[in-house]
Tab-separated table of C-alpha atoms in Angstrom:
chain	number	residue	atom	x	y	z
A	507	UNK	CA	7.533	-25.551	-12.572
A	508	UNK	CA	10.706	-24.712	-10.551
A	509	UNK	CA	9.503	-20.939	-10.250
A	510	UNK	CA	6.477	-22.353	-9.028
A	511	UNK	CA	7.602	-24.410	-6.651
A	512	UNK	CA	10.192	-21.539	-5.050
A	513	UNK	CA	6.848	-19.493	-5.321
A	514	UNK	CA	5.251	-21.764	-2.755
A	515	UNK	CA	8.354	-21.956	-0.388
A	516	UNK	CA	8.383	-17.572	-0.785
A	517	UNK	CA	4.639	-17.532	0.088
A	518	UNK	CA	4.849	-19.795	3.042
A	519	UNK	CA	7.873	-17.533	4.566
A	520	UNK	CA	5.095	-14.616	4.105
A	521	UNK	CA	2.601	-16.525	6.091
A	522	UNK	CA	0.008	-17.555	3.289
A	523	UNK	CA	-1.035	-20.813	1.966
A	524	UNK	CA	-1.283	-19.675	-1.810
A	525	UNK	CA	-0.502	-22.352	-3.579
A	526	UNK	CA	0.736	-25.088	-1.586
A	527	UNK	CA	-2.920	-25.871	-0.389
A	528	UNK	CA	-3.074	-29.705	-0.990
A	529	UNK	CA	-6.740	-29.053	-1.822
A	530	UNK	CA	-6.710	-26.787	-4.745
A	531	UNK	CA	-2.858	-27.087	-5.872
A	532	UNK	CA	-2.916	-30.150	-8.028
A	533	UNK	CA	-6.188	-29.197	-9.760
A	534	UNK	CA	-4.173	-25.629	-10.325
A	535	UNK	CA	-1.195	-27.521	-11.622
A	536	UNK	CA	-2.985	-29.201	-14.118
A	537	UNK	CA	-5.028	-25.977	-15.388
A	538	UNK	CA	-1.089	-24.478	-15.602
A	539	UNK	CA	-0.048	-27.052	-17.416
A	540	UNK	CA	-2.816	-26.957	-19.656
A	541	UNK	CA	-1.341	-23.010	-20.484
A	542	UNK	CA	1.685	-24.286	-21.360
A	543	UNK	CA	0.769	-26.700	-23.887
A	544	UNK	CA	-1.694	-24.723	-25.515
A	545	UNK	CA	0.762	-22.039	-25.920
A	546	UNK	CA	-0.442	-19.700	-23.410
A	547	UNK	CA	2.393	-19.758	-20.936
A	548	UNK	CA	5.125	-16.842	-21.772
A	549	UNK	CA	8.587	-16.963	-19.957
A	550	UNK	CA	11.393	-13.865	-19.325
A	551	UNK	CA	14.480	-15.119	-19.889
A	552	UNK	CA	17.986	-14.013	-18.466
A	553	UNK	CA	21.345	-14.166	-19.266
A	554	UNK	CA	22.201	-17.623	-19.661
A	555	UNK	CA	18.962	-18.490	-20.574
A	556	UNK	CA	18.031	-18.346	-16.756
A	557	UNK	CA	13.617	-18.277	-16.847
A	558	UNK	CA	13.175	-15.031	-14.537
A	559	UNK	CA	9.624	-14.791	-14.797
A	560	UNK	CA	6.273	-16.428	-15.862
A	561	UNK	CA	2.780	-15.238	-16.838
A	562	UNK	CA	-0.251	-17.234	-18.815
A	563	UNK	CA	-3.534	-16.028	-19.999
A	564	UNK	CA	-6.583	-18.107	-20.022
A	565	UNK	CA	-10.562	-18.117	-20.571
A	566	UNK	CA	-12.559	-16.237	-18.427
A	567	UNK	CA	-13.302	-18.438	-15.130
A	568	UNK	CA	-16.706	-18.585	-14.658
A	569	UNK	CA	-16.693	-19.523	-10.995
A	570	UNK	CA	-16.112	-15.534	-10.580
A	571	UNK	CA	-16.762	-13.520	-13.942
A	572	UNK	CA	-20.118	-13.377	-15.193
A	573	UNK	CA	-21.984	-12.111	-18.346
A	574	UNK	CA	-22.661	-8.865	-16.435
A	575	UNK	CA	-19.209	-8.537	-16.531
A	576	UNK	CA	-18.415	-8.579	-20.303
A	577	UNK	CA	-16.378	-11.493	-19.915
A	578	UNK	CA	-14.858	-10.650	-23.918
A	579	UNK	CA	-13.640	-7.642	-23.165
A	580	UNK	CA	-10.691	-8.333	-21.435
A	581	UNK	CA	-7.509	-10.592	-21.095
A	582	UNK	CA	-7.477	-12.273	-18.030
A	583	UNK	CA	-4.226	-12.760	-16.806
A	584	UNK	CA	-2.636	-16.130	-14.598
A	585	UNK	CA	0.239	-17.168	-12.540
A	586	UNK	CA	2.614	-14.214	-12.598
A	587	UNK	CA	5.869	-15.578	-10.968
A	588	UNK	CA	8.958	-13.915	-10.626
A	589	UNK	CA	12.092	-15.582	-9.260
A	590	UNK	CA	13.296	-14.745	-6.250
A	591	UNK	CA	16.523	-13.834	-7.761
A	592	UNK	CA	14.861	-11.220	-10.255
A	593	UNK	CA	13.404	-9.600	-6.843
A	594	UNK	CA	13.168	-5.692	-6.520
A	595	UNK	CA	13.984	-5.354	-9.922
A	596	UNK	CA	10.334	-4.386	-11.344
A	597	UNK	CA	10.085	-7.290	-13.468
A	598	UNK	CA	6.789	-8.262	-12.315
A	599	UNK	CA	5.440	-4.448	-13.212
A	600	UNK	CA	6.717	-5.153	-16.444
A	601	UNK	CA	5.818	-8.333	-17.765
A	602	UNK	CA	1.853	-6.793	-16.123
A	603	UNK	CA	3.049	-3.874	-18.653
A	604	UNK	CA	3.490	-6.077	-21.255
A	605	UNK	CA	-0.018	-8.266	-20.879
A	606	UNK	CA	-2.070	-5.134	-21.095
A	607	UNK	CA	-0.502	-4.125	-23.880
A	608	UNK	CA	-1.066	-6.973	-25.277
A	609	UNK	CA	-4.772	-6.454	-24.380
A	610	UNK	CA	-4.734	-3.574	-26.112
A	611	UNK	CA	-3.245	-4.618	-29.160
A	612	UNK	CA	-6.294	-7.032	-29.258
A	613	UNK	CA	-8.815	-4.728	-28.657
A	614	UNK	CA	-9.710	-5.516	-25.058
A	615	UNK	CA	-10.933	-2.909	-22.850
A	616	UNK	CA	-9.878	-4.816	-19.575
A	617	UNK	CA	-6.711	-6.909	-17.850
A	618	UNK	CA	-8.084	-8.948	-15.269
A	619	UNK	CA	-6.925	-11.158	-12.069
A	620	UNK	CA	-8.347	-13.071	-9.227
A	621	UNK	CA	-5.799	-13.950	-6.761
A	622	UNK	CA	-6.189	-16.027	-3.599
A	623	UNK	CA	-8.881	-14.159	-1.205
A	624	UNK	CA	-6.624	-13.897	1.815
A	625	UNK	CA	-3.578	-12.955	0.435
A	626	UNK	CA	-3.550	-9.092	1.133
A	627	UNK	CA	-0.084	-7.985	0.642
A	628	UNK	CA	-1.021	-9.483	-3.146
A	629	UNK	CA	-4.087	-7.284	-3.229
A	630	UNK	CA	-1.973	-4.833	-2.621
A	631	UNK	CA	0.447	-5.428	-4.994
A	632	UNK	CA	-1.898	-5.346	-7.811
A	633	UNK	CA	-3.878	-1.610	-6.451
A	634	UNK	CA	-0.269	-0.487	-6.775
A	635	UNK	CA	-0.084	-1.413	-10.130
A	636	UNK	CA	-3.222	0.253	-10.934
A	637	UNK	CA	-5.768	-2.293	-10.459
A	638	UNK	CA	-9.172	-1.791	-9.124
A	639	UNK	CA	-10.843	-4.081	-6.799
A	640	UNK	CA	-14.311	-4.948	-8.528
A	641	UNK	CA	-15.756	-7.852	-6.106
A	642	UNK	CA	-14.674	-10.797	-3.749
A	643	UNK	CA	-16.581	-14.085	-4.543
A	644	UNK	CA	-16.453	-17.104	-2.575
A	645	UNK	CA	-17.378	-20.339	-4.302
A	646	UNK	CA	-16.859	-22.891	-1.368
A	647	UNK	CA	-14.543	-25.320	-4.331
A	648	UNK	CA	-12.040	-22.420	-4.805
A	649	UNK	CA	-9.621	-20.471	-2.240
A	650	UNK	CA	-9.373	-17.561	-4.985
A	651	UNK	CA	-11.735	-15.081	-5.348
A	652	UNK	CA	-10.526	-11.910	-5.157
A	653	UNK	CA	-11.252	-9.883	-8.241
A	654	UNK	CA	-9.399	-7.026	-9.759
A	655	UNK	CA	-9.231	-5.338	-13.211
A	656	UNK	CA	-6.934	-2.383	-15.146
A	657	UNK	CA	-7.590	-0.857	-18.699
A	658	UNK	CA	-5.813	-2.566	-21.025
A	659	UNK	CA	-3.129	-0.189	-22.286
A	660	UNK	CA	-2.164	1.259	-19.158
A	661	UNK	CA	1.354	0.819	-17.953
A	662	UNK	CA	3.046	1.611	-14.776
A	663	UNK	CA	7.066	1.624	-16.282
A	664	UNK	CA	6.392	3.464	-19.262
A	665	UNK	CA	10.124	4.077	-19.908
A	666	UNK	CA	11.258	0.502	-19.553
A	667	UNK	CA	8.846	-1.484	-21.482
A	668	UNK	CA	9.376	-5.485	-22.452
A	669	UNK	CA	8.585	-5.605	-26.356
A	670	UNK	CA	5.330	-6.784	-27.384
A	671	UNK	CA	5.891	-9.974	-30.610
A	672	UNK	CA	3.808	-11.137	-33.581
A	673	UNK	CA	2.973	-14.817	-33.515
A	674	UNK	CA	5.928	-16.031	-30.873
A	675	UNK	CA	8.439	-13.398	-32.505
A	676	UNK	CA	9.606	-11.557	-29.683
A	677	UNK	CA	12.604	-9.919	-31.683
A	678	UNK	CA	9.861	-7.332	-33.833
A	679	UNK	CA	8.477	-5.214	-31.268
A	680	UNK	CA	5.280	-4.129	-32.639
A	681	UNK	CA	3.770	-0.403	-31.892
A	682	UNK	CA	1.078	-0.168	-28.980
A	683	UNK	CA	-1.014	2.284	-28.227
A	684	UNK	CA	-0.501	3.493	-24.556
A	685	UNK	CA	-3.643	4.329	-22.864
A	686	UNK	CA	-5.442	7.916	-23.818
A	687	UNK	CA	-6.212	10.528	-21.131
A	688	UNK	CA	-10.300	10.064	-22.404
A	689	UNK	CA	-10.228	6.376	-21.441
A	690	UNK	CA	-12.144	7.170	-18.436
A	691	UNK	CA	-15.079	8.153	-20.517
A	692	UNK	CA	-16.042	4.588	-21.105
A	693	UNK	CA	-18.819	2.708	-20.320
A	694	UNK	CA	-17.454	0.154	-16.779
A	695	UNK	CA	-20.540	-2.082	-16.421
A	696	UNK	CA	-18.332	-3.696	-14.209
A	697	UNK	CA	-17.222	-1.465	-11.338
A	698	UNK	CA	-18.599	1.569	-12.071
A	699	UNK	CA	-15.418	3.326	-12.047
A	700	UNK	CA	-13.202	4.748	-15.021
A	701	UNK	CA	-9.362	4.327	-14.642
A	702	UNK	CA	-7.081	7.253	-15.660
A	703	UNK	CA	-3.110	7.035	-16.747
């Protein structure tokens, strides 16, 4: 909750409400804390056992992804923070890294996000990382909205790579496949465009 929190204060400084909206932040909150108690929450952790970085997964949200979209294909990915202190160091690249190849791992063809619809520098962010823009929605209940997905399997930081656990142990890095040159090839009912590595 503390990375949270010094997210909001970050994203203010950068001229965006994300997540200090009074209207959508406590019903966020909950859903968050809801991650962590089902076990979906993962933390980095620094020396000291500093918390450097957060990321959860959750069910598809169905205010945005529909049965067009597959929703069971992919791993849809929530509240990536990254302390300001672990800034510039990639961390955020990798612990993205790490979810798809978790995806992977569990057969998923997609990692997907929707991140708050005005926050542009974040869309950017994520086409960096090799996302692709498949639609904006605009429920009038939600300030997110903006939807993105990448293959699952595909990495940016192939050379510095967090390890990938079995059941919580995060000390037996298991093997996963990185993403093969015919991925492309698939079928995309979603946005009608392949992704290559």
């Amino acid at each position: 909750m503390a990375l949270r929190a010094e997210a909001e204060g970050w994203l203010r400084t950068k001229g965006t409400d994300q997540w200090s909206d009074p209207e959508t932040g406590e019903r966020a909150i909950s859903k968050w804390r809801a991650s962590i108690d089902e076990g979906r929450a993962w933390v980095v952790v620094g020396e000291c056992d500093k918390v450097l970085a957060t990321v959860s997964r959750g069910p598809v949200d169905r205010d945005f992804w529909t049965d067009a979209d597959r929703p069971e294909t992919a791993l849809y990915l929530y509240k990536l923070i990254v302390a300001r202190e672990a800034s510039g160091r990639q961390l955020g690249t990798r612990v993205v890294d790490w979810m798809s190849r978790l995806a992977a791992l569990e057969g998923r063809a997609w990692v997907r996000i929707d991140t708050w619809r005005t926050n542009t520098g974040l869309h950017a962010y994520y086409e960096r990382l090799g996302f692709q823009h498949v639609r904006t929605e605009a429920p009038s209940h939600r300030r997110s909205g903006w939807l993105a997905q990448r293959r699952a399997g595909e990495v940016a930081l192939p050379h510095d790579l967090l390890p990938v656990g079995s059941h919580g142990d995060v000390t037996t890095p298991l093997e996963v496949p990185h993403q093969r040159a015919d991925a492309a090839a698939n079928d995309d009912t979603t946005s009608g465009n392949g992704m290559t590595p």
